[in-house]
Coordinates of C-alpha atoms in Angstrom, one line a residue:
M1 CA 122.7 98.7 93.8
A2 CA 122.9 102.4 93.8
S3 CA 123.3 104.4 97.0
L4 CA 121.0 107.2 98.0
S5 CA 121.8 109.9 100.6
V6 CA 119.3 112.5 101.6
T7 CA 120.3 115.2 104.1
I8 CA 118.6 118.3 105.5
R9 CA 120.4 121.4 104.4
A10 CA 118.0 123.9 106.1
L11 CA 114.6 124.1 107.8
T12 CA 112.7 127.3 107.9
R13 CA 109.1 128.2 108.6
E14 CA 108.5 128.3 104.9
A15 CA 110.3 125.2 103.6
L16 CA 112.4 122.1 104.2
Y17 CA 115.6 122.1 102.0
L18 CA 117.2 118.8 101.1
D19 CA 120.4 117.7 99.4
V20 CA 120.0 114.5 97.5
T21 CA 123.0 112.4 96.3
V22 CA 123.0 109.2 94.3
V23 CA 126.1 107.2 93.5
N24 CA 125.8 104.5 90.8
T25 CA 127.5 101.4 92.4
R26 CA 126.2 99.1 89.7
D27 CA 128.3 97.9 86.8
R28 CA 126.0 99.5 84.2
D29 CA 124.3 102.8 83.4
I30 CA 121.3 104.0 85.4
F31 CA 119.0 106.9 84.8
V32 CA 117.8 109.0 87.7
A33 CA 114.4 110.9 87.8
A34 CA 115.9 114.4 88.1
V35 CA 113.6 117.2 87.0
L36 CA 109.9 117.5 87.5
F37 CA 107.4 119.9 86.0
A38 CA 105.5 122.7 87.8
T39 CA 102.2 123.7 86.2
D40 CA 100.9 127.2 86.7
N41 CA 97.3 128.2 87.1
T42 CA 96.9 128.6 83.3
G43 CA 98.2 125.1 82.6
I44 CA 101.7 126.0 81.4
R45 CA 104.3 123.5 82.5
D46 CA 107.9 124.5 83.4
R47 CA 110.8 122.4 84.5
D48 CA 111.9 122.7 88.1
P49 CA 114.8 120.7 89.4
A50 CA 114.1 121.6 93.0
L51 CA 110.5 120.3 92.9
L52 CA 109.4 117.2 94.7
F53 CA 106.2 115.1 94.6
A54 CA 104.5 114.8 98.0
A55 CA 101.9 112.2 98.7
R56 CA 100.3 110.1 101.4
G57 CA 102.0 106.7 101.8
S58 CA 100.7 103.8 103.8
G59 CA 99.3 104.5 107.2
D60 CA 100.3 108.0 108.5
R61 CA 103.4 108.1 106.4
V62 CA 104.1 111.0 104.0
V63 CA 106.4 110.3 101.0
V64 CA 108.3 112.9 98.9
G65 CA 110.6 112.5 96.0
K66 CA 110.8 112.1 92.2
W67 CA 109.5 109.3 90.1
V68 CA 107.5 108.3 87.0
P69 CA 103.9 108.9 88.1
T70 CA 101.3 106.2 87.5
P71 CA 97.8 107.4 86.4
P72 CA 94.7 105.9 88.1
E73 CA 93.4 102.7 86.6
G74 CA 91.5 103.3 83.3
R75 CA 92.6 106.9 83.0
K76 CA 94.5 107.9 79.8
F77 CA 96.3 111.1 79.0
E78 CA 97.5 112.7 75.8
S79 CA 100.7 114.1 77.4
E80 CA 102.0 112.5 80.6
P81 CA 104.3 114.5 82.8
V82 CA 107.2 112.2 82.9
P83 CA 110.3 113.6 84.6
Y84 CA 113.6 114.3 82.8
F85 CA 116.4 111.9 83.7
A86 CA 120.1 112.2 84.4
K87 CA 122.4 109.4 83.2
L88 CA 124.9 107.9 85.7
K89 CA 127.7 105.7 84.4
P90 CA 129.2 103.2 86.9
G91 CA 130.8 105.1 89.7
E92 CA 129.3 108.4 88.8
R93 CA 127.5 110.7 91.3
W94 CA 124.4 112.9 90.9
E95 CA 123.5 115.7 93.3
N96 CA 120.3 117.7 93.6
A97 CA 119.1 120.5 95.9
C98 CA 115.3 120.2 96.6
G99 CA 112.8 122.3 98.4
L100 CA 109.6 121.2 100.1
P101 CA 107.1 124.1 100.9
L102 CA 105.6 123.9 104.4
P103 CA 103.1 122.9 105.5
V104 CA 103.5 119.8 103.3
T105 CA 100.6 119.5 100.9
Y106 CA 99.8 117.0 98.1
F107 CA 101.7 117.5 94.9
G108 CA 101.3 115.0 92.1
F109 CA 100.2 115.0 88.5
Y110 CA 97.3 112.6 88.9
G111 CA 94.5 113.4 91.2
P112 CA 92.3 113.9 92.8
A113 CA 94.4 115.2 95.6
P114 CA 93.5 113.6 99.0
T115 CA 91.4 115.8 101.2
P116 CA 93.8 117.9 103.3
L117 CA 93.6 117.7 107.1
R118 CA 91.7 120.5 108.8
E119 CA 94.7 121.3 111.0
P120 CA 98.4 120.6 110.3
R121 CA 99.9 117.6 112.0
M122 CA 103.6 117.4 112.9
L123 CA 105.6 114.8 111.0
P124 CA 108.6 113.4 112.9
S125 CA 110.0 111.9 109.6
L126 CA 109.4 111.7 105.9
G127 CA 109.9 108.9 103.4
F128 CA 111.9 109.8 100.3
N129 CA 111.5 107.8 97.0
L130 CA 113.7 108.4 93.9
G131 CA 112.8 106.6 90.7
I132 CA 115.6 105.1 88.7
L133 CA 115.8 103.0 85.5
D134 CA 118.5 100.4 85.1
S135 CA 119.8 100.0 81.6
A136 CA 120.3 96.2 82.1
R137 CA 116.5 95.8 82.3
F138 CA 115.8 97.6 79.0
P139 CA 114.3 95.3 76.3
P140 CA 116.7 95.0 73.3
G141 CA 115.9 97.6 70.7
A142 CA 113.2 99.3 72.8
G143 CA 113.2 103.1 73.0
V144 CA 113.0 103.1 76.8
I145 CA 115.0 106.3 77.2
V146 CA 116.2 108.7 74.6
P147 CA 117.9 112.1 74.4
S148 CA 115.5 114.9 74.7
M149 CA 115.6 118.0 72.5
A150 CA 114.0 120.4 75.0
S151 CA 115.5 119.1 78.3
P152 CA 117.5 120.9 80.9
P153 CA 121.3 120.4 80.5
D154 CA 121.7 118.5 83.8
A155 CA 118.9 116.0 82.9
P156 CA 118.9 115.5 79.1
W157 CA 117.1 112.2 78.9
E158 CA 113.4 111.4 78.7
C159 CA 111.7 108.0 79.0
D160 CA 108.7 106.4 77.4
S161 CA 106.0 106.6 80.1
G162 CA 104.9 103.0 79.7
F163 CA 108.4 101.6 80.0
G164 CA 109.1 104.1 82.8
K165 CA 106.2 102.9 84.9
E166 CA 107.0 99.2 84.1
L167 CA 110.8 99.3 84.7
Q168 CA 111.1 101.9 87.4
E169 CA 112.9 100.9 90.6
F170 CA 112.9 103.0 93.7
L171 CA 115.8 104.1 95.9
T172 CA 114.4 104.9 99.3
S173 CA 115.4 106.7 102.4
E174 CA 113.8 107.8 105.7
I175 CA 114.4 111.4 106.7
A176 CA 114.4 111.9 110.5
L177 CA 113.3 115.5 111.2
P178 CA 114.4 117.7 114.1
A179 CA 111.8 117.9 116.9
P180 CA 109.0 118.9 116.8
G181 CA 109.0 117.8 113.1
I182 CA 107.4 119.7 110.2
P183 CA 103.7 120.6 109.6
S184 CA 101.8 118.6 107.1
L185 CA 98.2 118.8 105.8
L186 CA 98.6 115.3 104.3

């Protein structure tokens, strides 16, 4: 296993700030989805280690986190926005400070985005998902994950999107929010 801890650092009217910690308790290397891309209104992508996906889960649940996104069935892309990864050897720890703008709205690479609610609802909790790749599951000789030339120094690895979607595991956590919760349009 690998352990995931998500704690609330601060809650303001504008954002929920989280501290995320992963400890690799496995006997082999794992790779953690560490840095996502923000895309500006002109289509330019920029790395943002504090950025989180936000999406509707099952039922009324809202899930935030970092993972290798899966495009809708039958949709192909020339350049998929796969996150950069941090490598953790056995016993190593990874920490990340994240921010979630409020009210919570959909953020993902593949749409369409769900229709937002007309009025914000208050969420008493959030699901947190973090994608990881376990090196023990890599097919021999496959280029599942490789050093990246243009990556940030704290997350210097990139994965093949096909292998990433196929081999990704999730570390999950439930984040209990202080009353009355946080506003969400999801």
